[in-house]
PDB file of C-alpha atoms and ligand atoms in Angstrom:
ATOM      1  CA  UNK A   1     183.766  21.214  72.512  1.00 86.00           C
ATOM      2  CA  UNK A   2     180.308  19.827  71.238  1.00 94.00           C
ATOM      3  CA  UNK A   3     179.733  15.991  71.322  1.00 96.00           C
ATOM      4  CA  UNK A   4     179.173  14.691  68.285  1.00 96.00           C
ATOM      5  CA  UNK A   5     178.101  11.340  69.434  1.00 96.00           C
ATOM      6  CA  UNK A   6     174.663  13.284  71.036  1.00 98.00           C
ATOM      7  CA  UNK A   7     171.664  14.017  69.852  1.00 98.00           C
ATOM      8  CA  UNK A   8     169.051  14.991  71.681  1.00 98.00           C
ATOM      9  CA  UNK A   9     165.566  15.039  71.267  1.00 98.00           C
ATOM     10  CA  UNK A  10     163.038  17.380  73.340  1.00 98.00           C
ATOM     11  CA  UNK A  11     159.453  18.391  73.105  1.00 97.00           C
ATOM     12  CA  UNK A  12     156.155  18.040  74.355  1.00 94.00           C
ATOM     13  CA  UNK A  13     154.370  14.836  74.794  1.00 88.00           C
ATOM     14  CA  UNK A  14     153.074  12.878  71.636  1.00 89.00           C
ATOM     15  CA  UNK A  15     155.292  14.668  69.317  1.00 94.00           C
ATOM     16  CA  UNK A  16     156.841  12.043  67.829  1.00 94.00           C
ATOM     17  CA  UNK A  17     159.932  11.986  70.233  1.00 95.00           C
ATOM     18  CA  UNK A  18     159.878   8.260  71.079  1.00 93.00           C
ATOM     19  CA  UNK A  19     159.476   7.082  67.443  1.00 94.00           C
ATOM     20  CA  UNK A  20     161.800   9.236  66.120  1.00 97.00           C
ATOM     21  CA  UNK A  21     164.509   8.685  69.146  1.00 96.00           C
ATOM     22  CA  UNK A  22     163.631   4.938  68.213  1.00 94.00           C
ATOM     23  CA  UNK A  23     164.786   4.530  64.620  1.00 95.00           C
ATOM     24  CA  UNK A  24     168.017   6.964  64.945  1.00 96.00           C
ATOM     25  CA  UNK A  25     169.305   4.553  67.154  1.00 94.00           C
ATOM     26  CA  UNK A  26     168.434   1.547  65.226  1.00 93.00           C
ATOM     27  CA  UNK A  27     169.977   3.598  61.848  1.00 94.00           C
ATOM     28  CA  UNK A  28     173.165   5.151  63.876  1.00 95.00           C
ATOM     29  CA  UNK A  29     173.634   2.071  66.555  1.00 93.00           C
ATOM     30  CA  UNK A  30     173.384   4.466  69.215  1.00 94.00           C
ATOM     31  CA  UNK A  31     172.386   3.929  72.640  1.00 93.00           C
ATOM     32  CA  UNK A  32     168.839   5.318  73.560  1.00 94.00           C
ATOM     33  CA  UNK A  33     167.831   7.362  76.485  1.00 95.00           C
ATOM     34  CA  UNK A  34     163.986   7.391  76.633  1.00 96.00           C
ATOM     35  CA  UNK A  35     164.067   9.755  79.953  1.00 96.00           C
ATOM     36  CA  UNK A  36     160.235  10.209  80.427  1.00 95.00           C
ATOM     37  CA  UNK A  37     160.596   6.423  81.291  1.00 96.00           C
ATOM     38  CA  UNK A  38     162.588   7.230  83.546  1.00 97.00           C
ATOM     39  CA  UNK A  39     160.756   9.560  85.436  1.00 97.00           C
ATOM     40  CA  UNK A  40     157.778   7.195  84.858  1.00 97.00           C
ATOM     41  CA  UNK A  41     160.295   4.483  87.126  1.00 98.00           C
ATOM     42  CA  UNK A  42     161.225   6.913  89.429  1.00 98.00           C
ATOM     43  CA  UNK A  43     157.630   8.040  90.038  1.00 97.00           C
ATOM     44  CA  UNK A  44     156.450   4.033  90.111  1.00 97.00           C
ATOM     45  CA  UNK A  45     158.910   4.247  93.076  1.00 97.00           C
ATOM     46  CA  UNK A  46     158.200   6.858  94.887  1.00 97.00           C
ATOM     47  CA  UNK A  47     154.549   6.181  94.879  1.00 95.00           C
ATOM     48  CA  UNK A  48     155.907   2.791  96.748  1.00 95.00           C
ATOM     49  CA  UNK A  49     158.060   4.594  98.887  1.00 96.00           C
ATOM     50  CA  UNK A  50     156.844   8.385  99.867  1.00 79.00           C
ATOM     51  CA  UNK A  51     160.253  10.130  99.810  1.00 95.00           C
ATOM     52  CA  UNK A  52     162.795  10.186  97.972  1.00 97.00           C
ATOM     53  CA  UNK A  53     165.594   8.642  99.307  1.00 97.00           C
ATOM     54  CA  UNK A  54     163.543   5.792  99.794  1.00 97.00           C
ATOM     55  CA  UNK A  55     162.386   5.759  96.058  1.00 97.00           C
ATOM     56  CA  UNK A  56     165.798   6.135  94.811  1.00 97.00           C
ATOM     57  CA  UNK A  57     166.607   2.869  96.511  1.00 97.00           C
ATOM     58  CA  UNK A  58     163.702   1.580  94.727  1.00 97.00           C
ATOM     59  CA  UNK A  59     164.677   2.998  91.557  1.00 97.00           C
ATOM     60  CA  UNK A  60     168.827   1.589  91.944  1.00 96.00           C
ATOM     61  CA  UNK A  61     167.130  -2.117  92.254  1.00 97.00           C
ATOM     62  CA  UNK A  62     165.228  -1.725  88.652  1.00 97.00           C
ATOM     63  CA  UNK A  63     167.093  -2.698  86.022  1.00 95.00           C
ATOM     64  CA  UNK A  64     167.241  -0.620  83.016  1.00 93.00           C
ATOM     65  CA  UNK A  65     168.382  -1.822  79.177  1.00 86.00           C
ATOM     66  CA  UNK A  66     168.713   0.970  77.154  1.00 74.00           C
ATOM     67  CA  UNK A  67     171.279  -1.141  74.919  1.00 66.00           C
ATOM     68  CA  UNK A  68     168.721  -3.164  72.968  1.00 64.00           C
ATOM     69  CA  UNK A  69     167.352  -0.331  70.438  1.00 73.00           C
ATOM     70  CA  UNK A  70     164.232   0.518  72.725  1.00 83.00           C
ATOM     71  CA  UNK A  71     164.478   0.982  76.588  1.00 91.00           C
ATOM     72  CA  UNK A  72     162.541  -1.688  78.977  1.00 94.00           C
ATOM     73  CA  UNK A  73     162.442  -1.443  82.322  1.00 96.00           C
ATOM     74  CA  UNK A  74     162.211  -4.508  84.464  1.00 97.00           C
ATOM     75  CA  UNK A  75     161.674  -4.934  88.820  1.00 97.00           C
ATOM     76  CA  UNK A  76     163.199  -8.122  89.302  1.00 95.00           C
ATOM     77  CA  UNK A  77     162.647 -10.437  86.540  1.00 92.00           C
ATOM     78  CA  UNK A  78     159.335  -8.804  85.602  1.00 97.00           C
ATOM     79  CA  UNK A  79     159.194  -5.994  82.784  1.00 96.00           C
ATOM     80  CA  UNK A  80     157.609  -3.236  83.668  1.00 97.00           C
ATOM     81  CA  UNK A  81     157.897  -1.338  80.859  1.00 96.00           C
ATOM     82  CA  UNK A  82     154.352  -1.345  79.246  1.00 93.00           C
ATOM     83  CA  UNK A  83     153.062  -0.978  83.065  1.00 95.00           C
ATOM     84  CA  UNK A  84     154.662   2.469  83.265  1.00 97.00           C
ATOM     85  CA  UNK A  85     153.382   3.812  79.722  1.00 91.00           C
ATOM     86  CA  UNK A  86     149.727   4.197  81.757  1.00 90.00           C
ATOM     87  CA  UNK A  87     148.315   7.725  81.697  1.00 83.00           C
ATOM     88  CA  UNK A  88     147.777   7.896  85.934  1.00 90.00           C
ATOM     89  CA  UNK A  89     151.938   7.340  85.987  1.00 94.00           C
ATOM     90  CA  UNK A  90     152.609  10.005  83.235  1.00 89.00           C
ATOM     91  CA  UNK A  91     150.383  12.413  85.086  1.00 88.00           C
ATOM     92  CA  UNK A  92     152.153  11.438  88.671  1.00 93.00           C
ATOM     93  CA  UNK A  93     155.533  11.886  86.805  1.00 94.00           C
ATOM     94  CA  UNK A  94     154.636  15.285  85.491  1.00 88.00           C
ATOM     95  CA  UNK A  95     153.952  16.493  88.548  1.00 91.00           C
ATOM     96  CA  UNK A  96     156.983  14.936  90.655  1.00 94.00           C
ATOM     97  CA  UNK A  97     159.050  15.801  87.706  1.00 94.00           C
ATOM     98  CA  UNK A  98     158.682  19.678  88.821  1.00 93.00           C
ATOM     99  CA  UNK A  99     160.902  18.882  92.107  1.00 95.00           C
ATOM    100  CA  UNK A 100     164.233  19.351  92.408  1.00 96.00           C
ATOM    101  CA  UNK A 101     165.133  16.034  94.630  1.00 96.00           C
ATOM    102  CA  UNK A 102     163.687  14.185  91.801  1.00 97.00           C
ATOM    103  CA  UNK A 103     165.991  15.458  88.699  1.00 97.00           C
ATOM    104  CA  UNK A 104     168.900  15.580  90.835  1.00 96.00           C
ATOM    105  CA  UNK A 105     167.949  11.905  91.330  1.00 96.00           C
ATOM    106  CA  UNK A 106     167.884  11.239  88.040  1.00 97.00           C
ATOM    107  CA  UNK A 107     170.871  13.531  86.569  1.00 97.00           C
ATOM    108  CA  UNK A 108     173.926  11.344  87.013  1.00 94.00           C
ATOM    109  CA  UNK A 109     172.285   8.048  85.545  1.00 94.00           C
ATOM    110  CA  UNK A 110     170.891  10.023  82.550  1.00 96.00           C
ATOM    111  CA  UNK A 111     174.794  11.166  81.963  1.00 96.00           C
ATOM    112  CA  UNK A 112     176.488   8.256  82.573  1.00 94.00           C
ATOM    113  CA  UNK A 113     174.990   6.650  79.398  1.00 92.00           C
ATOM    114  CA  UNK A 114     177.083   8.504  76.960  1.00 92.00           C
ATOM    115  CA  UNK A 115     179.773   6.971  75.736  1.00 89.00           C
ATOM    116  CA  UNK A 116     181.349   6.112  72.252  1.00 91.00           C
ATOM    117  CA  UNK A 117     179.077   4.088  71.532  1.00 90.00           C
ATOM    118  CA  UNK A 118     176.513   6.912  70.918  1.00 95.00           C
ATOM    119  CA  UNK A 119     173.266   8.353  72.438  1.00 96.00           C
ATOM    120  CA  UNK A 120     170.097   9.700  71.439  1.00 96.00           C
ATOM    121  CA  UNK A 121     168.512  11.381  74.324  1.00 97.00           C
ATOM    122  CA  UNK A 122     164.788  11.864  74.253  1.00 97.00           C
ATOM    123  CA  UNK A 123     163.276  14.211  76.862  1.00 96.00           C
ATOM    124  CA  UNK A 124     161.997  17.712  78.086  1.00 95.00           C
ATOM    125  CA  UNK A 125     165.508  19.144  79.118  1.00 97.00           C
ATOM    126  CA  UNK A 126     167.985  17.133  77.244  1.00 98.00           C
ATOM    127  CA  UNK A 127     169.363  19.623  74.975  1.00 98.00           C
ATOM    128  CA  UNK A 128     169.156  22.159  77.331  1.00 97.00           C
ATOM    129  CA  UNK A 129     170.632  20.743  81.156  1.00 97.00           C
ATOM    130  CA  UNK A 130     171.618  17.222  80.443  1.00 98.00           C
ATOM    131  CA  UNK A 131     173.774  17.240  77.575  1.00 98.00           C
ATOM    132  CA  UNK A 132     174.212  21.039  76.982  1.00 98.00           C
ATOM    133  CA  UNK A 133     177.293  20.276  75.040  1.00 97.00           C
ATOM    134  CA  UNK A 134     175.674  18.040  72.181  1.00 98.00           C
ATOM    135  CA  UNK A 135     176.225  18.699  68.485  1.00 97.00           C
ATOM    136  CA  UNK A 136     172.943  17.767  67.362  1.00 98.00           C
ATOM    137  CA  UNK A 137     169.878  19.024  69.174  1.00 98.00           C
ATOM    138  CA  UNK A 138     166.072  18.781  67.832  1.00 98.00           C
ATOM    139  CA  UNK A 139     163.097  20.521  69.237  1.00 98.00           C
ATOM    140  CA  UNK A 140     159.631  18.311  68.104  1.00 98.00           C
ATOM    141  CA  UNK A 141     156.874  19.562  68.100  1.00 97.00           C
ATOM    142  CA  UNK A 142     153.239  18.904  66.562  1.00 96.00           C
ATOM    143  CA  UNK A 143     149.508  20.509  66.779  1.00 95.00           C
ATOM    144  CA  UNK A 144     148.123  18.933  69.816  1.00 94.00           C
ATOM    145  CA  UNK A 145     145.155  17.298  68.554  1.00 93.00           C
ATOM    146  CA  UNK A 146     147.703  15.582  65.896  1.00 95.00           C
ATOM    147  CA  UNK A 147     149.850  14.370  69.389  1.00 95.00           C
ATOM    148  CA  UNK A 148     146.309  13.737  71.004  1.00 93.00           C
ATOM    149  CA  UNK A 149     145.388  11.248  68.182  1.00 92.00           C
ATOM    150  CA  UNK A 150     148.570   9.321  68.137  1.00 89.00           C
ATOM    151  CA  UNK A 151     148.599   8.775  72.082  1.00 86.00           C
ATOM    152  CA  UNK A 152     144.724   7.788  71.393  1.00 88.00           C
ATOM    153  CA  UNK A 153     146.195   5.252  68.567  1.00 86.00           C
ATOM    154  CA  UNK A 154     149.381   4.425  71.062  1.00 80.00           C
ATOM    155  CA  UNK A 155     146.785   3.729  74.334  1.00 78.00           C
ATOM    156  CA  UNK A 156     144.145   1.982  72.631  1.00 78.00           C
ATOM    157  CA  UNK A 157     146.856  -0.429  71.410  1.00 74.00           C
ATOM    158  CA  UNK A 158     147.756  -0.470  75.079  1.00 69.00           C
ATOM    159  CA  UNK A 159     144.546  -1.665  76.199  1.00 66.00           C
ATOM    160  CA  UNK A 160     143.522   1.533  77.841  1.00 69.00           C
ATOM    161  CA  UNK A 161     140.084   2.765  77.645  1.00 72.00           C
ATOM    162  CA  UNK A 162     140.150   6.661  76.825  1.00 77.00           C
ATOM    163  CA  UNK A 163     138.462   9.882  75.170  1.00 85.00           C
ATOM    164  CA  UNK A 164     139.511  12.225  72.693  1.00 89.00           C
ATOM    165  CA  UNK A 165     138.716  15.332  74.629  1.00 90.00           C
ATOM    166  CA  UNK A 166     140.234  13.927  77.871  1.00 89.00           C
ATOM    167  CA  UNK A 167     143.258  13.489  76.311  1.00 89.00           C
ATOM    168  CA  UNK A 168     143.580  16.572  74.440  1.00 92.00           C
ATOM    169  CA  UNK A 169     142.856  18.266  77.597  1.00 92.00           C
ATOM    170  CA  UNK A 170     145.063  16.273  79.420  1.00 88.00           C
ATOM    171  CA  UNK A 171     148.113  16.953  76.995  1.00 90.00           C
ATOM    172  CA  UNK A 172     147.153  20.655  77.127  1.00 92.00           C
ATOM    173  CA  UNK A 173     147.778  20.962  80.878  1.00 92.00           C
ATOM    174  CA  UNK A 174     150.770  18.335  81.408  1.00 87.00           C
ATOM    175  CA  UNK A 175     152.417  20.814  78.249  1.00 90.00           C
ATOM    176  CA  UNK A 176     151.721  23.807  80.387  1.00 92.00           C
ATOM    177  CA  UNK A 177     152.917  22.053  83.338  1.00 91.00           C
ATOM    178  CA  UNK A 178     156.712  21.218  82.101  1.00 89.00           C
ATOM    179  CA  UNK A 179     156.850  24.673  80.290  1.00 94.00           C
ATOM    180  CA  UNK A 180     155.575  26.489  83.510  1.00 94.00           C
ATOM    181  CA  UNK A 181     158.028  24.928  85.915  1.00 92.00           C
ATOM    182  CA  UNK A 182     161.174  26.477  87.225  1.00 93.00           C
ATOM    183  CA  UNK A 183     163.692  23.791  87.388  1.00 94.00           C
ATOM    184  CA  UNK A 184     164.424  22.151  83.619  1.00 93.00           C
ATOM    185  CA  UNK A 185     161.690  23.518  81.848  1.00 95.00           C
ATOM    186  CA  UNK A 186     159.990  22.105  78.370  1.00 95.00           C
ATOM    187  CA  UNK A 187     162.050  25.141  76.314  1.00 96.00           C
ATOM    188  CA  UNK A 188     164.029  24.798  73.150  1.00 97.00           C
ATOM    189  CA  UNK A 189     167.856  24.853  73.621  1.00 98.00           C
ATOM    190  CA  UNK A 190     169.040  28.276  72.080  1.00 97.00           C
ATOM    191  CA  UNK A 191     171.213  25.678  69.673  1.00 97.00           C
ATOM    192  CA  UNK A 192     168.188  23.346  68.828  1.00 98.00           C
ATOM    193  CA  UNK A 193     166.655  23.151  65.463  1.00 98.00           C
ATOM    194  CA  UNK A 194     162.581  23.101  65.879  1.00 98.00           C
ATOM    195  CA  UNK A 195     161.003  20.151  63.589  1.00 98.00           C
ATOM    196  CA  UNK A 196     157.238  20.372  63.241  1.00 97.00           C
ATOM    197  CA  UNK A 197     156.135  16.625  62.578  1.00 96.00           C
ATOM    198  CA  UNK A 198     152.075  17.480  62.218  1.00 96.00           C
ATOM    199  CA  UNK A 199     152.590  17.388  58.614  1.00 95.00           C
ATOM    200  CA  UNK A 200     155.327  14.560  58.242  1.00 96.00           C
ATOM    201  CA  UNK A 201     155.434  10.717  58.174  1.00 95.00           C
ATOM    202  CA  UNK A 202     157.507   9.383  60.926  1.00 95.00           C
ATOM    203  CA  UNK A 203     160.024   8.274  57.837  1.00 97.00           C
ATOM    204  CA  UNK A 204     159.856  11.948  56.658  1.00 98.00           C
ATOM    205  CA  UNK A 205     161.255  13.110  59.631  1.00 98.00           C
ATOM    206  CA  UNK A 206     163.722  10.741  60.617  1.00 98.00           C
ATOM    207  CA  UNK A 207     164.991  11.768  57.190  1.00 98.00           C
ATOM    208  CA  UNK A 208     164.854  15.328  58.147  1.00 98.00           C
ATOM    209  CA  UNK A 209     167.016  14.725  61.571  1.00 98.00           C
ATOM    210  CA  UNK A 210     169.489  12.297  59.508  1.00 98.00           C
ATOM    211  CA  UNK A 211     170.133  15.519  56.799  1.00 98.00           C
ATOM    212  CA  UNK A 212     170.440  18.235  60.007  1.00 98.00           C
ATOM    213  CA  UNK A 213     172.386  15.252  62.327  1.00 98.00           C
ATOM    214  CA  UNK A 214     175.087  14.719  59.210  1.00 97.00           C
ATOM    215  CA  UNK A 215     175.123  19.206  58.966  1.00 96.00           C
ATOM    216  CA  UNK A 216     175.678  19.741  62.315  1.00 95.00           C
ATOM    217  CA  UNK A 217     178.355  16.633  62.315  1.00 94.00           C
ATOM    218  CA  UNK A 218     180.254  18.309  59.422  1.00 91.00           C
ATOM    219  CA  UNK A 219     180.184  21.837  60.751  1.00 81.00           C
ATOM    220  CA  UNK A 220     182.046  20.687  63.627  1.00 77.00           C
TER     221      UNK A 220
HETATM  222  O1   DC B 301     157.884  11.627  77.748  1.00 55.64           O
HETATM  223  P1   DC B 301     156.954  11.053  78.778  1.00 55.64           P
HETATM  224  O2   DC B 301     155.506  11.377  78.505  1.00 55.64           O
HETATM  225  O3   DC B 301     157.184   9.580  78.977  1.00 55.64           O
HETATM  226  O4   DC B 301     157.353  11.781  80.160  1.00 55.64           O
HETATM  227  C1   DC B 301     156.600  11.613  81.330  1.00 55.64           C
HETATM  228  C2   DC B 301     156.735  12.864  82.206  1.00 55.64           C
HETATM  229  O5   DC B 301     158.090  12.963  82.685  1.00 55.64           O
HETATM  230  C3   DC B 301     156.453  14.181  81.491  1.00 55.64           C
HETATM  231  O6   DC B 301     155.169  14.681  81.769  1.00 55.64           O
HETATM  232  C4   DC B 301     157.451  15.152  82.026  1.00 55.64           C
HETATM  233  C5   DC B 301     158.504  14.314  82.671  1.00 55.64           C
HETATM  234  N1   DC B 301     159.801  14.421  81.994  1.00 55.64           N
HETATM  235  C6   DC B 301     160.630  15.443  82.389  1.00 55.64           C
HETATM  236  O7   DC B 301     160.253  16.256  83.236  1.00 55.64           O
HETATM  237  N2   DC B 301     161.874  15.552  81.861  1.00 55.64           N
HETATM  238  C7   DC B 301     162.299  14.706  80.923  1.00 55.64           C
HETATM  239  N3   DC B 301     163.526  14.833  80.423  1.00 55.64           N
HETATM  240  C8   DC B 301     161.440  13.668  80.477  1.00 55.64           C
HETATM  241  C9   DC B 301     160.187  13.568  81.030  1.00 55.64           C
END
Protein backbone atom coordinates (compact mmCIF):
# COMPACT_ATOMS: atom_id res chain seq x y z
CA UNK A 1 0.00 0.00 0.00
CA UNK A 2 1.67 3.42 -1.00
CA UNK A 3 1.59 6.32 1.58
CA UNK A 4 -0.04 9.02 0.46
CA UNK A 5 0.99 11.32 3.17
CA UNK A 6 4.93 11.01 1.56
CA UNK A 7 6.62 12.69 -0.73
CA UNK A 8 9.91 12.50 -1.22
CA UNK A 9 12.35 14.52 -2.73
CA UNK A 10 15.94 13.23 -4.01
CA UNK A 11 18.71 14.55 -6.13
CA UNK A 12 21.98 15.92 -6.27
CA UNK A 13 23.15 18.85 -4.35
CA UNK A 14 21.90 22.45 -5.33
CA UNK A 15 19.03 21.20 -7.25
CA UNK A 16 16.52 22.92 -5.75
CA UNK A 17 15.61 20.12 -3.16
CA UNK A 18 15.61 22.29 -0.01
CA UNK A 19 13.50 25.12 -1.53
CA UNK A 20 11.21 23.06 -3.06
CA UNK A 21 10.91 20.50 0.13
CA UNK A 22 10.45 24.00 1.92
CA UNK A 23 7.27 25.45 0.42
CA UNK A 24 5.35 21.90 0.02
CA UNK A 25 5.35 21.78 3.53
CA UNK A 26 4.38 25.26 4.19
CA UNK A 27 1.41 24.71 1.21
CA UNK A 28 0.44 20.95 2.45
CA UNK A 29 1.27 21.48 6.44
CA UNK A 30 3.46 18.65 6.27
CA UNK A 31 6.27 17.85 8.39
CA UNK A 32 9.78 18.32 6.73
CA UNK A 33 12.68 16.00 6.70
CA UNK A 34 15.74 17.95 5.43
CA UNK A 35 18.08 14.63 5.80
CA UNK A 36 21.40 16.12 4.43
CA UNK A 37 21.09 18.10 7.77
CA UNK A 38 21.06 15.37 9.27
CA UNK A 39 24.00 13.80 8.13
CA UNK A 40 25.58 17.29 8.42
CA UNK A 41 24.63 16.69 12.61
CA UNK A 42 25.70 13.38 12.61
CA UNK A 43 29.02 14.22 10.92
CA UNK A 44 29.38 17.56 13.40
CA UNK A 45 29.34 14.63 15.92
CA UNK A 46 31.40 12.32 14.92
CA UNK A 47 34.11 14.72 14.12
CA UNK A 48 33.71 15.40 18.14
CA UNK A 49 33.64 11.96 18.92
CA UNK A 50 35.75 9.52 16.39
CA UNK A 51 33.35 6.54 16.31
CA UNK A 52 30.26 6.06 16.04
CA UNK A 53 28.69 4.97 18.93
CA UNK A 54 30.15 7.78 20.54
CA UNK A 55 28.73 10.27 17.88
CA UNK A 56 25.38 8.82 18.04
CA UNK A 57 25.32 9.79 21.68
CA UNK A 58 26.26 13.10 20.50
CA UNK A 59 23.77 13.18 17.90
CA UNK A 60 20.59 11.76 20.59
CA UNK A 61 21.53 15.05 22.82
CA UNK A 62 20.84 17.58 19.68
CA UNK A 63 17.63 18.56 19.42
CA UNK A 64 15.97 18.55 16.16
CA UNK A 65 12.53 20.68 15.07
CA UNK A 66 11.45 19.59 11.97
CA UNK A 67 7.77 20.78 13.00
CA UNK A 68 8.24 24.50 12.36
CA UNK A 69 8.16 24.54 8.32
CA UNK A 70 12.11 24.48 8.02
CA UNK A 71 14.37 22.11 10.13
CA UNK A 72 16.94 23.78 12.81
CA UNK A 73 19.12 22.01 14.64
CA UNK A 74 20.16 23.17 18.05
CA UNK A 75 23.20 21.58 20.82
CA UNK A 76 21.84 22.72 23.91
CA UNK A 77 20.22 25.98 23.68
CA UNK A 78 22.44 27.08 20.79
CA UNK A 79 21.23 26.63 17.03
CA UNK A 80 23.41 25.14 15.05
CA UNK A 81 21.74 25.07 12.09
CA UNK A 82 23.48 27.76 9.87
CA UNK A 83 26.89 26.30 11.49
CA UNK A 84 26.30 22.98 9.72
CA UNK A 85 25.30 24.50 6.15
CA UNK A 86 29.43 25.16 5.84
CA UNK A 87 31.02 23.52 2.80
CA UNK A 88 34.07 21.58 5.08
CA UNK A 89 30.81 19.73 6.96
CA UNK A 90 28.99 18.91 3.62
CA UNK A 91 32.22 17.52 2.26
CA UNK A 92 32.92 15.47 5.76
CA UNK A 93 29.22 14.30 5.48
CA UNK A 94 29.61 13.09 1.95
CA UNK A 95 32.21 11.10 2.71
CA UNK A 96 30.94 9.52 6.17
CA UNK A 97 27.65 9.29 4.47
CA UNK A 98 29.21 6.27 2.27
CA UNK A 99 29.40 4.01 5.61
CA UNK A 100 27.09 1.77 6.63
CA UNK A 101 27.27 2.46 10.66
CA UNK A 102 26.36 5.91 9.74
CA UNK A 103 22.86 5.35 7.75
CA UNK A 104 21.95 2.66 9.98
CA UNK A 105 22.44 5.44 12.57
CA UNK A 106 20.35 7.57 11.01
CA UNK A 107 17.48 5.14 9.53
CA UNK A 108 15.07 4.80 12.42
CA UNK A 109 14.94 8.66 13.30
CA UNK A 110 14.46 9.53 9.58
CA UNK A 111 11.26 6.97 9.77
CA UNK A 112 9.89 7.77 12.81
CA UNK A 113 8.84 11.24 11.49
CA UNK A 114 6.00 10.07 9.42
CA UNK A 115 2.94 10.30 10.70
CA UNK A 116 -0.56 11.78 9.74
CA UNK A 117 0.44 14.74 9.94
CA UNK A 118 2.47 14.46 6.66
CA UNK A 119 6.13 14.44 5.43
CA UNK A 120 8.16 15.70 2.76
CA UNK A 121 11.42 13.95 2.77
CA UNK A 122 14.32 15.63 1.08
CA UNK A 123 17.45 13.53 0.47
CA UNK A 124 19.72 11.19 -1.72
CA UNK A 125 17.86 7.83 -0.88
CA UNK A 126 14.49 8.83 0.27
CA UNK A 127 12.40 7.52 -2.40
CA UNK A 128 14.40 4.71 -2.84
CA UNK A 129 15.41 3.00 1.01
CA UNK A 130 13.68 5.25 3.43
CA UNK A 131 10.24 5.52 2.42
CA UNK A 132 10.11 2.97 -0.49
CA UNK A 133 6.42 2.83 -0.05
CA UNK A 134 5.57 6.64 -0.77
CA UNK A 135 2.96 7.73 -3.30
CA UNK A 136 4.66 10.67 -4.47
CA UNK A 137 8.33 10.53 -5.33
CA UNK A 138 10.40 13.39 -7.31
CA UNK A 139 13.83 13.08 -8.73
CA UNK A 140 15.47 17.00 -9.06
CA UNK A 141 17.79 17.60 -10.92
CA UNK A 142 19.54 20.75 -12.66
CA UNK A 143 22.80 21.52 -14.97
CA UNK A 144 25.51 21.83 -12.48
CA UNK A 145 26.78 25.15 -13.13
CA UNK A 146 22.91 26.30 -12.64
CA UNK A 147 23.23 24.26 -8.89
CA UNK A 148 26.86 25.77 -8.70
CA UNK A 149 25.46 29.37 -8.97
CA UNK A 150 22.68 29.02 -6.51
CA UNK A 151 25.02 27.42 -3.71
CA UNK A 152 27.43 30.50 -4.78
CA UNK A 153 24.17 32.87 -4.19
CA UNK A 154 23.13 30.50 -0.96
CA UNK A 155 27.05 30.73 0.62
CA UNK A 156 27.77 34.18 -0.10
CA UNK A 157 24.56 35.00 1.82
CA UNK A 158 26.13 32.73 4.40
CA UNK A 159 29.12 34.70 4.81
CA UNK A 160 31.41 32.23 3.18
CA UNK A 161 34.12 33.31 0.98
CA UNK A 162 34.15 31.01 -2.27
CA UNK A 163 34.92 30.51 -6.16
CA UNK A 164 32.93 29.58 -8.97
CA UNK A 165 35.20 26.90 -10.27
CA UNK A 166 35.82 25.45 -6.77
CA UNK A 167 32.46 24.92 -6.35
CA UNK A 168 31.52 23.56 -9.57
CA UNK A 169 34.28 21.22 -9.10
CA UNK A 170 33.40 20.51 -5.80
CA UNK A 171 29.65 19.63 -6.70
CA UNK A 172 31.03 17.53 -9.59
CA UNK A 173 32.91 15.12 -7.30
CA UNK A 174 30.53 15.08 -4.06
CA UNK A 175 27.68 14.07 -7.18
CA UNK A 176 29.99 11.32 -8.24
CA UNK A 177 30.63 10.42 -4.78
CA UNK A 178 26.81 9.60 -3.61
CA UNK A 179 26.10 8.05 -7.13
CA UNK A 180 29.35 5.88 -6.90
CA UNK A 181 28.70 4.46 -3.47
CA UNK A 182 27.32 1.07 -2.67
CA UNK A 183 25.07 1.50 0.22
CA UNK A 184 21.93 4.11 -0.66
CA UNK A 185 23.15 5.50 -3.66
CA UNK A 186 22.11 9.10 -5.37
CA UNK A 187 19.70 6.94 -8.07
CA UNK A 188 16.17 7.70 -9.06
CA UNK A 189 13.51 5.40 -7.47
CA UNK A 190 12.16 3.18 -10.43
CA UNK A 191 8.61 5.01 -9.30
CA UNK A 192 10.07 8.64 -9.21
CA UNK A 193 9.15 11.25 -11.66
CA UNK A 194 12.54 13.24 -12.79
CA UNK A 195 11.90 17.25 -12.64
CA UNK A 196 14.63 19.27 -14.33
CA UNK A 197 14.51 22.75 -12.45
CA UNK A 198 17.55 24.50 -14.70
CA UNK A 199 14.91 26.08 -16.65
CA UNK A 200 12.14 26.75 -13.91
CA UNK A 201 11.44 29.37 -11.18
CA UNK A 202 11.34 27.82 -7.83
CA UNK A 203 7.32 28.78 -8.05
CA UNK A 204 7.27 26.93 -11.44
CA UNK A 205 8.21 23.91 -9.96
CA UNK A 206 6.55 23.74 -6.81
CA UNK A 207 3.61 24.06 -9.19
CA UNK A 208 4.84 21.22 -11.19
CA UNK A 209 5.20 18.78 -7.91
CA UNK A 210 1.65 20.16 -6.58
CA UNK A 211 -0.04 18.95 -10.30
CA UNK A 212 2.12 15.33 -10.16
CA UNK A 213 1.60 15.19 -5.95
CA UNK A 214 -2.49 15.67 -6.53
CA UNK A 215 -2.00 12.69 -9.85
CA UNK A 216 -0.28 10.37 -8.00
CA UNK A 217 -2.81 11.08 -4.85
CA UNK A 218 -5.81 10.36 -7.14
CA UNK A 219 -4.41 7.31 -8.87
CA UNK A 220 -4.24 5.69 -5.65
O1 LIG B 1 21.78 17.72 0.96
P1 LIG B 1 23.04 18.10 1.68
O2 LIG B 1 24.04 18.78 0.77
O3 LIG B 1 22.77 18.89 2.92
O4 LIG B 1 23.70 16.70 2.14
C1 LIG B 1 24.98 16.64 2.71
C2 LIG B 1 25.60 15.27 2.40
O5 LIG B 1 24.87 14.24 3.10
C3 LIG B 1 25.58 14.87 0.93
O6 LIG B 1 26.81 15.07 0.29
C4 LIG B 1 25.28 13.41 0.91
C5 LIG B 1 24.74 13.10 2.27
N1 LIG B 1 23.34 12.68 2.24
C6 LIG B 1 23.09 11.34 2.04
O7 LIG B 1 24.03 10.56 1.85
N2 LIG B 1 21.83 10.87 2.08
C7 LIG B 1 20.79 11.69 2.25
N3 LIG B 1 19.55 11.20 2.29
C8 LIG B 1 21.02 13.08 2.42
C9 LIG B 1 22.32 13.54 2.39
Amino acid sequence: MKNKKIITIDGPSASGKGLLAKELAKQLNFILLDSGLLYRAYSYCFEKAHNHSEAMELFSQLKIDGVTGAMAVYEKENNITQLLRHENIAKAASKLSSLKETRNNLISFQRSLASSHGLIADGRDMGTVVFPDAATKIFLIADVEVRAQRRFLELQNNDQGVNMRDLIEDIRLRDEADRAREISPLVPALDSIEVNSSLLTPHEVLNKVLEIYKERIKEI
